[in-house]
PDB file of C-alpha atoms in Angstrom:
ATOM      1  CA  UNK A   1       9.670  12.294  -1.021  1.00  0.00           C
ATOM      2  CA  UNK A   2       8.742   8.945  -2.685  1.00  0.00           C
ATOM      3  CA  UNK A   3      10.506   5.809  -2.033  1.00  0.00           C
ATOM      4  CA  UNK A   4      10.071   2.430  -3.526  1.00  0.00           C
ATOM      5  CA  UNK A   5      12.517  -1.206  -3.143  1.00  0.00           C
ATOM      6  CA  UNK A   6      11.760  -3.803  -5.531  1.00  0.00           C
ATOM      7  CA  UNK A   7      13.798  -7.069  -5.344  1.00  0.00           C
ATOM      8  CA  UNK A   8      12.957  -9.693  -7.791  1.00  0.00           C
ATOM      9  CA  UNK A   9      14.978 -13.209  -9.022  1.00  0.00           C
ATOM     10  CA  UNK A  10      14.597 -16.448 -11.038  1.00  0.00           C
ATOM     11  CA  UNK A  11      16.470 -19.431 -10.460  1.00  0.00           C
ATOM     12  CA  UNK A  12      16.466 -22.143 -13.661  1.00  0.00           C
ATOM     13  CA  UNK A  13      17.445 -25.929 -13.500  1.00  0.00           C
ATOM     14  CA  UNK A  14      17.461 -27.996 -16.487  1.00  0.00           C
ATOM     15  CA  UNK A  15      16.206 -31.162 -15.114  1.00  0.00           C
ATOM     16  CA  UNK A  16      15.993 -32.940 -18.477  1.00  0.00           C
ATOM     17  CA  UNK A  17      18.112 -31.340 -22.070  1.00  0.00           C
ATOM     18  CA  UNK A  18      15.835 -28.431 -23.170  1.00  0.00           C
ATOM     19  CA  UNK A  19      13.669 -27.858 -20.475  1.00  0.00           C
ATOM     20  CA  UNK A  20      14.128 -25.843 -18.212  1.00  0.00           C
ATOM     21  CA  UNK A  21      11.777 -25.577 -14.637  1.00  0.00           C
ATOM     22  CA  UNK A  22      12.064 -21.734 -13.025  1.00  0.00           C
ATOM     23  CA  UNK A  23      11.125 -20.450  -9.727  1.00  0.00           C
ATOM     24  CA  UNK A  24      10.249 -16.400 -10.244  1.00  0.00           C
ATOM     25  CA  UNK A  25      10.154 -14.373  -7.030  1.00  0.00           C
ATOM     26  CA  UNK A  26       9.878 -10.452  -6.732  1.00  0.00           C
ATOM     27  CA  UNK A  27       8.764  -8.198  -3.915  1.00  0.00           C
ATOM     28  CA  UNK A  28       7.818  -4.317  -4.148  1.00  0.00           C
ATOM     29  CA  UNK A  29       7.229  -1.672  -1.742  1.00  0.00           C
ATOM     30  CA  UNK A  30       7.193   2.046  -1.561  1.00  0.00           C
ATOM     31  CA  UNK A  31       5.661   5.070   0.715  1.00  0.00           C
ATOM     32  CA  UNK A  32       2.674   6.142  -1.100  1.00  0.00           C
ATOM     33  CA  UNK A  33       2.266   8.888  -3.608  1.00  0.00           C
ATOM     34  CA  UNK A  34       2.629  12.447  -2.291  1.00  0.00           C
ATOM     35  CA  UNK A  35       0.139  15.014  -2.721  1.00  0.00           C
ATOM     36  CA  UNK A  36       0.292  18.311  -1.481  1.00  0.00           C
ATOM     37  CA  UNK A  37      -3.892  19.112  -2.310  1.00  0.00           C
ATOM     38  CA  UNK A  38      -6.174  20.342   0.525  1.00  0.00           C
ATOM     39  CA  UNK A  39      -8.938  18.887  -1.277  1.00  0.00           C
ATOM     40  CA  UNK A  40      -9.617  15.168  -2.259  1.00  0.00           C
ATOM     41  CA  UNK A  41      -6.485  13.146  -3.209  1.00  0.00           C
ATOM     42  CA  UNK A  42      -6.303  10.243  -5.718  1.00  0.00           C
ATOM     43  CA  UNK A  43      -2.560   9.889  -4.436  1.00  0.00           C
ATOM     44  CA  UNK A  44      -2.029   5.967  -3.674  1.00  0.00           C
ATOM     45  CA  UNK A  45      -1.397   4.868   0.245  1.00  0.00           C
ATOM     46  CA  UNK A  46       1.669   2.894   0.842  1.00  0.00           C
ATOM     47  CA  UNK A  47       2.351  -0.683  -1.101  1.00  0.00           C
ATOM     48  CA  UNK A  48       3.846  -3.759  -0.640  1.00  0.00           C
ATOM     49  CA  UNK A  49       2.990  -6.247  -3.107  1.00  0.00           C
ATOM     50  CA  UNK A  50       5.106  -9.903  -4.310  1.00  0.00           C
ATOM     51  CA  UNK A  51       4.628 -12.729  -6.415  1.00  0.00           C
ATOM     52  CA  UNK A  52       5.912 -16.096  -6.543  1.00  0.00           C
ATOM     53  CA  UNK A  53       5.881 -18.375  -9.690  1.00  0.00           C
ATOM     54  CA  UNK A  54       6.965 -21.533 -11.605  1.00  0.00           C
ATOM     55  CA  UNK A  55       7.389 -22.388 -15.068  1.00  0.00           C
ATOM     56  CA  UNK A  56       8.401 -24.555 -17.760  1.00  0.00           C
ATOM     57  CA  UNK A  57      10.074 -23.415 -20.801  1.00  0.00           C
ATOM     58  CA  UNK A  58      10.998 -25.956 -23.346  1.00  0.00           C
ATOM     59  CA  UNK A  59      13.758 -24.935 -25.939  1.00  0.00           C
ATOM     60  CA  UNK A  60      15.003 -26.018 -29.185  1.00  0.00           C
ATOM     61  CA  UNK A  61      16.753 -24.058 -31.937  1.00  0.00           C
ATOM     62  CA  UNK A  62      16.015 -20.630 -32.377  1.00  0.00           C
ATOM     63  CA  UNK A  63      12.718 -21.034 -30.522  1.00  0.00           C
ATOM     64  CA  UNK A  64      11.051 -21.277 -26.933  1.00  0.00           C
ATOM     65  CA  UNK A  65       7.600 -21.882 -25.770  1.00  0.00           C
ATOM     66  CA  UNK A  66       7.109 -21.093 -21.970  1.00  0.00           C
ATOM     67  CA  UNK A  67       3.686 -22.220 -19.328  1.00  0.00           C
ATOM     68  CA  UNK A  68       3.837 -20.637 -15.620  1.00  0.00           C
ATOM     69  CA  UNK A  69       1.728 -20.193 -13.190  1.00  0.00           C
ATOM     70  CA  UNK A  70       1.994 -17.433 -10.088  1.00  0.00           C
ATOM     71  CA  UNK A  71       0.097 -15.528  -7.353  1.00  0.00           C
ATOM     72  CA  UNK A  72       0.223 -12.084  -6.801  1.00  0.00           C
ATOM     73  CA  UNK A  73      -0.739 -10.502  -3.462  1.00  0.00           C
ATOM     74  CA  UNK A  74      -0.908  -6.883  -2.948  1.00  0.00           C
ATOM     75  CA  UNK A  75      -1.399  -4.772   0.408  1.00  0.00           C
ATOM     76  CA  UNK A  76      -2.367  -1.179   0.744  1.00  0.00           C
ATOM     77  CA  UNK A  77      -2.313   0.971   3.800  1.00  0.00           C
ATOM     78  CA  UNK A  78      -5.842   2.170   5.506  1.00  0.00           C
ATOM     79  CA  UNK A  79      -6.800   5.109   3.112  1.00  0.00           C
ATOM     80  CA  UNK A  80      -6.655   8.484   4.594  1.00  0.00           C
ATOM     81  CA  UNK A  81     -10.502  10.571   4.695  1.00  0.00           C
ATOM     82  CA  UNK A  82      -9.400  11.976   1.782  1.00  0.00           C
ATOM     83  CA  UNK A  83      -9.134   9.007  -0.665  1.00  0.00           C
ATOM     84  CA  UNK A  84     -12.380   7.321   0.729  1.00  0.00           C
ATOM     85  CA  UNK A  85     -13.858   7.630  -3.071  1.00  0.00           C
ATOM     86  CA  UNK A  86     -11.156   5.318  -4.027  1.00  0.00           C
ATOM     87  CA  UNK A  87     -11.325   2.935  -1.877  1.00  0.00           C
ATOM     88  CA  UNK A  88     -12.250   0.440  -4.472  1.00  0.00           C
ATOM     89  CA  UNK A  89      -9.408   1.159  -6.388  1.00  0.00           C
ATOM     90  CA  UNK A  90      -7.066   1.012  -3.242  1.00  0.00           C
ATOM     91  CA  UNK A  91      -8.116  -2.675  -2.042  1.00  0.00           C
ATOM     92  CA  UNK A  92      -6.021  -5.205  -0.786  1.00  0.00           C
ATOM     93  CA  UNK A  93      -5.921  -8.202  -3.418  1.00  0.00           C
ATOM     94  CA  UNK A  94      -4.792 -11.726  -4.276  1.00  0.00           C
ATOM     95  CA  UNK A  95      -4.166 -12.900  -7.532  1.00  0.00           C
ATOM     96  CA  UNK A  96      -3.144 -15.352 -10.121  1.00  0.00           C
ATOM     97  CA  UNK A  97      -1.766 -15.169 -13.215  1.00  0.00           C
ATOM     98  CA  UNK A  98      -1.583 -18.279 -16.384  1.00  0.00           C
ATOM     99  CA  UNK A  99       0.689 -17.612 -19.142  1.00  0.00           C
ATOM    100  CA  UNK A 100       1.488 -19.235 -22.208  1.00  0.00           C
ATOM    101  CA  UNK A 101       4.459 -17.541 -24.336  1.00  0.00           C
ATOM    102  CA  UNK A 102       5.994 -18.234 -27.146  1.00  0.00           C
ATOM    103  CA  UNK A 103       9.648 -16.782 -28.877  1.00  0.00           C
ATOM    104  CA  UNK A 104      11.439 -16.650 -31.531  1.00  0.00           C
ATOM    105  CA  UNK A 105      14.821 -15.070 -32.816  1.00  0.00           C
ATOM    106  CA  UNK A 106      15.329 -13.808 -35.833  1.00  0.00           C
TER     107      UNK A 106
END
């Protein structure tokens, strides 16, 4: 039985008319993949994983151009015998993400 929680939120303030500052949190977590095989499994170990960022969005008519910055940080469980070929895959990691985006409605 597979079973994953994900919680995730942004809180905005407009400190100054048309931009806006944003704190983005989210958290994830689940049980692992569930594979029945005797032989070698690819199924994935148990996650939890969250991110925090901040950004800056500036707005002005029918148009928005966003920057943010956040880290990422991901945590397996120990791989079982079975999934030792993808241990690689499987790693623990910290992260970072830089993002420029722009919008438009039409």
């Amino acid at each position: 039985r597979f079973d994953a929680h994900f919680f995730g939120a942004t809180l905005e303030w407009e400190p100054l008319k048309n931009f806006y500052l944003n704190v983005t949190g989210r958290y994830y977590e689940d049980n692992g993949e569930i594979e029945d095989s005797l032989l070698t499994s690819s199924a994935a170990p148990p996650l939890k994983s969250w991110e925090l960022g901040l950004g800056l969005r500036y707005v002005w008519k029918r148009s928005a151009i966003k920057v943010a910055i956040a880290m990422f940080d991901t945590n397996y469980d120990p791989i079982d015998v079975g999934q030792r070929e993808f241990t690689f895959l499987y790693s623990d990691r910290d992260w970072g993400l830089a993002q420029i985006a722009y919008s438009w409605q039409f």
